[in-house]
Coordinates of N, CA, C and O in Angstrom, one line a residue:
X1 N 106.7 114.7 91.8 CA 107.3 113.7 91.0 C 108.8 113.7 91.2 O 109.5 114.7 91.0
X2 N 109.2 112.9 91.6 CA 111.0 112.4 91.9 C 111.7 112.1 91.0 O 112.8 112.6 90.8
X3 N 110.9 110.7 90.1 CA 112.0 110.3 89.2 C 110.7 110.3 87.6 O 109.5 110.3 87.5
X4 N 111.6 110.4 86.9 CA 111.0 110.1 85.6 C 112.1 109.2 84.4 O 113.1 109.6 83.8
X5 N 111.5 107.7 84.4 CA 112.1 107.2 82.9 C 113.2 107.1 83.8 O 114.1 107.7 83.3
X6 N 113.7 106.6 85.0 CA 115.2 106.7 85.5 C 115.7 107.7 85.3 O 116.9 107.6 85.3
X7 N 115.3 108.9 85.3 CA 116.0 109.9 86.0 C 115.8 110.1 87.1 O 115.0 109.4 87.6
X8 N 116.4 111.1 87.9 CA 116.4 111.7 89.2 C 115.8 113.1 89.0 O 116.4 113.8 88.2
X9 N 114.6 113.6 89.6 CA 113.9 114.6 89.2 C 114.2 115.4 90.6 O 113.8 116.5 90.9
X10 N 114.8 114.8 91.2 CA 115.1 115.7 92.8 C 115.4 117.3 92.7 O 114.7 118.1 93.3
X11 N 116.4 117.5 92.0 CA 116.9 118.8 92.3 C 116.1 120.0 91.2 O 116.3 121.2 91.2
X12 N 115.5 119.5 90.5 CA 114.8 120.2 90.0 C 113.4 121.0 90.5 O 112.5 120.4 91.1
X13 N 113.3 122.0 90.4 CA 112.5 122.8 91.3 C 111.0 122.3 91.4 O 110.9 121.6 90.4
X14 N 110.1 122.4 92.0 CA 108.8 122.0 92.5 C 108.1 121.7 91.2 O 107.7 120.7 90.7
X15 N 108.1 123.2 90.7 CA 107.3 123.7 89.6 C 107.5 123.3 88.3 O 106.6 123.5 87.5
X16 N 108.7 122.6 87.9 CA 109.2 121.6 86.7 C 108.8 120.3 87.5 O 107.9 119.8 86.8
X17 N 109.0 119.7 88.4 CA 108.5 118.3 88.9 C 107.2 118.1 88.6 O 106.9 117.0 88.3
X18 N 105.9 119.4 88.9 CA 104.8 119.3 89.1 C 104.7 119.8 87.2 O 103.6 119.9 86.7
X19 N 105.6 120.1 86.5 CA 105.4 120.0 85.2 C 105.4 119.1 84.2 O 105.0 119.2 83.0
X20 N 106.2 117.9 84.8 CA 106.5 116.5 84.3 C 105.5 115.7 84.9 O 105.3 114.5 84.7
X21 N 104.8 116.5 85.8 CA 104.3 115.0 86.4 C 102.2 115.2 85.6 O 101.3 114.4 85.8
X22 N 102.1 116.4 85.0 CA 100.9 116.5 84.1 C 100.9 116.2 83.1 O 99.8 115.9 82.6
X23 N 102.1 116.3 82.0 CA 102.4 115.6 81.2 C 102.1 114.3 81.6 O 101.1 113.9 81.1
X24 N 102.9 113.5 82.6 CA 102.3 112.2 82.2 C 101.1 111.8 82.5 O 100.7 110.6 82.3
X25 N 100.4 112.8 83.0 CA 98.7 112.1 83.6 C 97.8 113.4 82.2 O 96.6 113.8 82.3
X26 N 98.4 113.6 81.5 CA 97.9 113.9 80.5 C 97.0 112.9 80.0 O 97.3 111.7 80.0
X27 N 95.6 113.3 79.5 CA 94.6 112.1 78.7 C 94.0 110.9 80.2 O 93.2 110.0 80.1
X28 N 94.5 111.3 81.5 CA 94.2 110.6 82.9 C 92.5 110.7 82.4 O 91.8 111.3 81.5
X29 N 92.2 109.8 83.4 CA 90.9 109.7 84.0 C 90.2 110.6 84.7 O 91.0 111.1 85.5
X30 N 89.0 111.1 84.7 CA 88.5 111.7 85.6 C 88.5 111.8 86.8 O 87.9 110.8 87.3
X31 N 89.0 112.7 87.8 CA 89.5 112.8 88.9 C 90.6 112.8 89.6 O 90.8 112.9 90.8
X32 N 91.8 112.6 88.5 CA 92.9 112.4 88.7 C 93.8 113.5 88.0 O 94.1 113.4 86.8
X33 N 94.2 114.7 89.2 CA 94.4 115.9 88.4 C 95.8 116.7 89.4 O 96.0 116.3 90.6
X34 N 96.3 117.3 89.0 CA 98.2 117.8 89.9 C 96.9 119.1 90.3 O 96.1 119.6 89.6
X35 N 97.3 119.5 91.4 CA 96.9 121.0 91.7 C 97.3 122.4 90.9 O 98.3 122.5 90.2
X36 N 96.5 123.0 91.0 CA 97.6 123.9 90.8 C 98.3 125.1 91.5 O 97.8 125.6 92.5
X37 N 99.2 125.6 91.1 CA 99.7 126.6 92.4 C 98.7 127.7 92.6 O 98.0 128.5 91.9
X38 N 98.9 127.6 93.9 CA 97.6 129.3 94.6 C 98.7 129.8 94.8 O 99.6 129.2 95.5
X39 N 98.8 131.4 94.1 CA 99.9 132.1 94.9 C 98.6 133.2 95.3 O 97.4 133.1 94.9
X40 N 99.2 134.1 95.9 CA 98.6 135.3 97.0 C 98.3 134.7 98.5 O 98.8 133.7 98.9
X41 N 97.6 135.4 99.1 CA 97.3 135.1 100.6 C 96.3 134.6 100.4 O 95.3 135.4 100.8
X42 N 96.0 133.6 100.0 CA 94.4 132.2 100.1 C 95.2 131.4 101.3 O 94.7 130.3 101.5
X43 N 96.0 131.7 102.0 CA 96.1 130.4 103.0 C 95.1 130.5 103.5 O 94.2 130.0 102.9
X44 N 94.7 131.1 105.0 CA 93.6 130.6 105.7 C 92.4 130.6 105.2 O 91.5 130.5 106.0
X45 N 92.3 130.7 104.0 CA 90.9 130.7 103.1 C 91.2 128.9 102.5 O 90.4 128.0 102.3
X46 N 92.4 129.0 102.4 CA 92.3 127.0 101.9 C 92.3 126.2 103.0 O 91.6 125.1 103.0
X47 N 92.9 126.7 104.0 CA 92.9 125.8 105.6 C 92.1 126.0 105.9 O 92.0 125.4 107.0
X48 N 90.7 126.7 105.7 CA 89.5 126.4 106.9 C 88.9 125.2 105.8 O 88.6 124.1 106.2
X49 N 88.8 125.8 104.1 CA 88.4 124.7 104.0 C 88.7 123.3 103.5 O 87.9 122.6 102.9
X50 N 90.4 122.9 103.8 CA 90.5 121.8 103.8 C 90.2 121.2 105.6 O 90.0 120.0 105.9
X51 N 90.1 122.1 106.3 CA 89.2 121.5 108.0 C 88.2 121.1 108.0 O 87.8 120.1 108.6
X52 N 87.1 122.1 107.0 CA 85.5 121.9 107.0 C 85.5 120.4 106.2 O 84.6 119.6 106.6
X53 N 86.3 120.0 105.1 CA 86.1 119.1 104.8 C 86.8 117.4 105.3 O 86.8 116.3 104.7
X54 N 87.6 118.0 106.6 CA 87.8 116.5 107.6 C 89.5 116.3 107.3 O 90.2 115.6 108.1
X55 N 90.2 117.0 106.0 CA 91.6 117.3 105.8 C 92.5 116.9 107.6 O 92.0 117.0 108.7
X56 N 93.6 116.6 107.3 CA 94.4 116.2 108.6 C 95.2 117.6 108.7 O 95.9 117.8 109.7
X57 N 95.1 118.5 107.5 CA 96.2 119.6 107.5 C 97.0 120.4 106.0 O 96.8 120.3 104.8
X58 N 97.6 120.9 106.4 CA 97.9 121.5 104.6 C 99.4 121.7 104.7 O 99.9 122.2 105.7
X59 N 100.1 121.3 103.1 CA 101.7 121.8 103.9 C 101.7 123.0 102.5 O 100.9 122.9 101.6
X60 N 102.2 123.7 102.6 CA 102.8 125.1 101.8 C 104.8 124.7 101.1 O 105.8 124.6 101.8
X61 N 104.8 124.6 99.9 CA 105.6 125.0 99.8 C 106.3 125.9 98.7 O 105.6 126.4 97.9
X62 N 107.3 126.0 98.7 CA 108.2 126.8 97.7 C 108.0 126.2 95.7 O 108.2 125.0 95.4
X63 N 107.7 126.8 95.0 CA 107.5 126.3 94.3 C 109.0 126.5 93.5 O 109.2 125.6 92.7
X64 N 110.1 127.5 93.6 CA 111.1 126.9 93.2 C 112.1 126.4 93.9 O 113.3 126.7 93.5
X65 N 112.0 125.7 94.9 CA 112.8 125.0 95.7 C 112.6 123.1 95.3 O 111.6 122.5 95.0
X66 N 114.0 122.7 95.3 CA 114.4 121.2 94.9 C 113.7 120.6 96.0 O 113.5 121.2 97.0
X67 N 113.3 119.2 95.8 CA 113.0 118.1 96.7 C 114.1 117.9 97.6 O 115.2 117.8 97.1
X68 N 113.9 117.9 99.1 CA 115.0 117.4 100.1 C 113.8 116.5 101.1 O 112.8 117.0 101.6
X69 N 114.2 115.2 101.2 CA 113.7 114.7 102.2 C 113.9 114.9 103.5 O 115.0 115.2 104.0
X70 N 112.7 114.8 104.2 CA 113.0 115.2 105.8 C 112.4 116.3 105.9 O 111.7 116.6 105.0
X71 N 112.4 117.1 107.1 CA 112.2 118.3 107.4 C 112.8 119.4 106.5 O 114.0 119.2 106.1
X72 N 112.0 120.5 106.2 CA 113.1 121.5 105.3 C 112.0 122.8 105.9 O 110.8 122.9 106.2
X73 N 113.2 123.8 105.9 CA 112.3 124.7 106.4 C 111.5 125.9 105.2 O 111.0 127.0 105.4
X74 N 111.6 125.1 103.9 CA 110.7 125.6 102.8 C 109.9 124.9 102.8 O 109.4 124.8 101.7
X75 N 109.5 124.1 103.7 CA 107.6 123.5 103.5 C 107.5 123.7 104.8 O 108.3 123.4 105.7
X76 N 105.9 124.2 104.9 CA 105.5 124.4 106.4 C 104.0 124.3 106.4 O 103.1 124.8 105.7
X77 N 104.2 123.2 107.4 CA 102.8 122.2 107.6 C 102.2 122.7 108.8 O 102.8 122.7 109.9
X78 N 101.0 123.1 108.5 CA 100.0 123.5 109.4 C 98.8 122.3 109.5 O 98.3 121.6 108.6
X79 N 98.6 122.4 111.1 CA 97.4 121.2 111.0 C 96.3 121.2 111.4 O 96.3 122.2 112.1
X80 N 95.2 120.6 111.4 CA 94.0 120.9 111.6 C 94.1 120.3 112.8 O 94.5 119.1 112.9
X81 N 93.6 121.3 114.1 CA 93.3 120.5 115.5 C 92.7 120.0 115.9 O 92.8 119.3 116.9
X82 N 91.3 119.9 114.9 CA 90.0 119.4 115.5 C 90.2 118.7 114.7 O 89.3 119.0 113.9
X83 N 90.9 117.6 113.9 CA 91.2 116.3 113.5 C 92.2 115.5 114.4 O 93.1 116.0 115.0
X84 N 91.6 113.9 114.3 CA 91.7 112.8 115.4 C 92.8 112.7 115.4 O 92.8 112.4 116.6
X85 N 93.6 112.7 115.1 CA 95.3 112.6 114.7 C 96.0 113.4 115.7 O 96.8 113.0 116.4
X86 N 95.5 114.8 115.6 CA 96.0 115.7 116.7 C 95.5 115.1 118.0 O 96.3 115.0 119.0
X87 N 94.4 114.7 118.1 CA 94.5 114.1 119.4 C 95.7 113.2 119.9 O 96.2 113.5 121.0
X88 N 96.1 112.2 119.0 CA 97.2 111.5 119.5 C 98.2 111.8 119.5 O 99.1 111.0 119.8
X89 N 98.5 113.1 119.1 CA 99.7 113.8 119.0 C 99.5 114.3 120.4 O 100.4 114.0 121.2
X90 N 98.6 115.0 121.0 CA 98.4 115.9 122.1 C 98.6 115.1 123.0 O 99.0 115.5 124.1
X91 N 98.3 113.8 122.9 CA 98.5 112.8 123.9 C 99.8 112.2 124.5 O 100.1 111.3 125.4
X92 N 100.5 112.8 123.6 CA 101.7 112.2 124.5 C 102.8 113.8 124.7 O 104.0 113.8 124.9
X93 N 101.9 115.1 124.6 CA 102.9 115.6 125.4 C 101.7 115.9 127.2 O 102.2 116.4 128.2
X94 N 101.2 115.8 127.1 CA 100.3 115.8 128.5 C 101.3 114.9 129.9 O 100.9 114.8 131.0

């Protein structure tokens, strides 16, 4: 969540952003739910099965690190190879 009510929610860390943003989906509909943080070493236990289920990839990030658009080297996106997407990515360094 970025902004709330006109504010600017940017510089506020992950984990307050993703705390304003269940508040507002408080009382939501079924199926409509914020994650919640996995800490420990579940990565390659969540990456095989966001692969087995057709996922394009998974990004990791900092939970108290601010929103910066662009590349930042506190989110790191790993991707599933055996999804179609990589193919066209592979395709143009050949």
């Amino acid at each position: 969540m970025l902004a709330l009510d006109g504010d600017d929610l940017r510089d506020l860390p992950l984990s307050m952003r993703k705390t304003h943003l269940e508040r507002l989906l408080h009382g939501r509909p079924d199926g409509i739910f914020v994650n919640p943080f996995e800490i420990e070493a579940i990565g390659p236990e969540l990456f095989r099965a966001a692969c087995s289920t057709g996922l394009k990839g998974l990004v990791s990030k900092h939970s108290d690190r601010p929103y910066r658009g662009g590349r930042s080297p506190h989110w790191i996106k790993v991707k599933n190879r055996s999804h179609h997407a990589f193919d066209r990515v592979a395709e143009n360094f050949r």
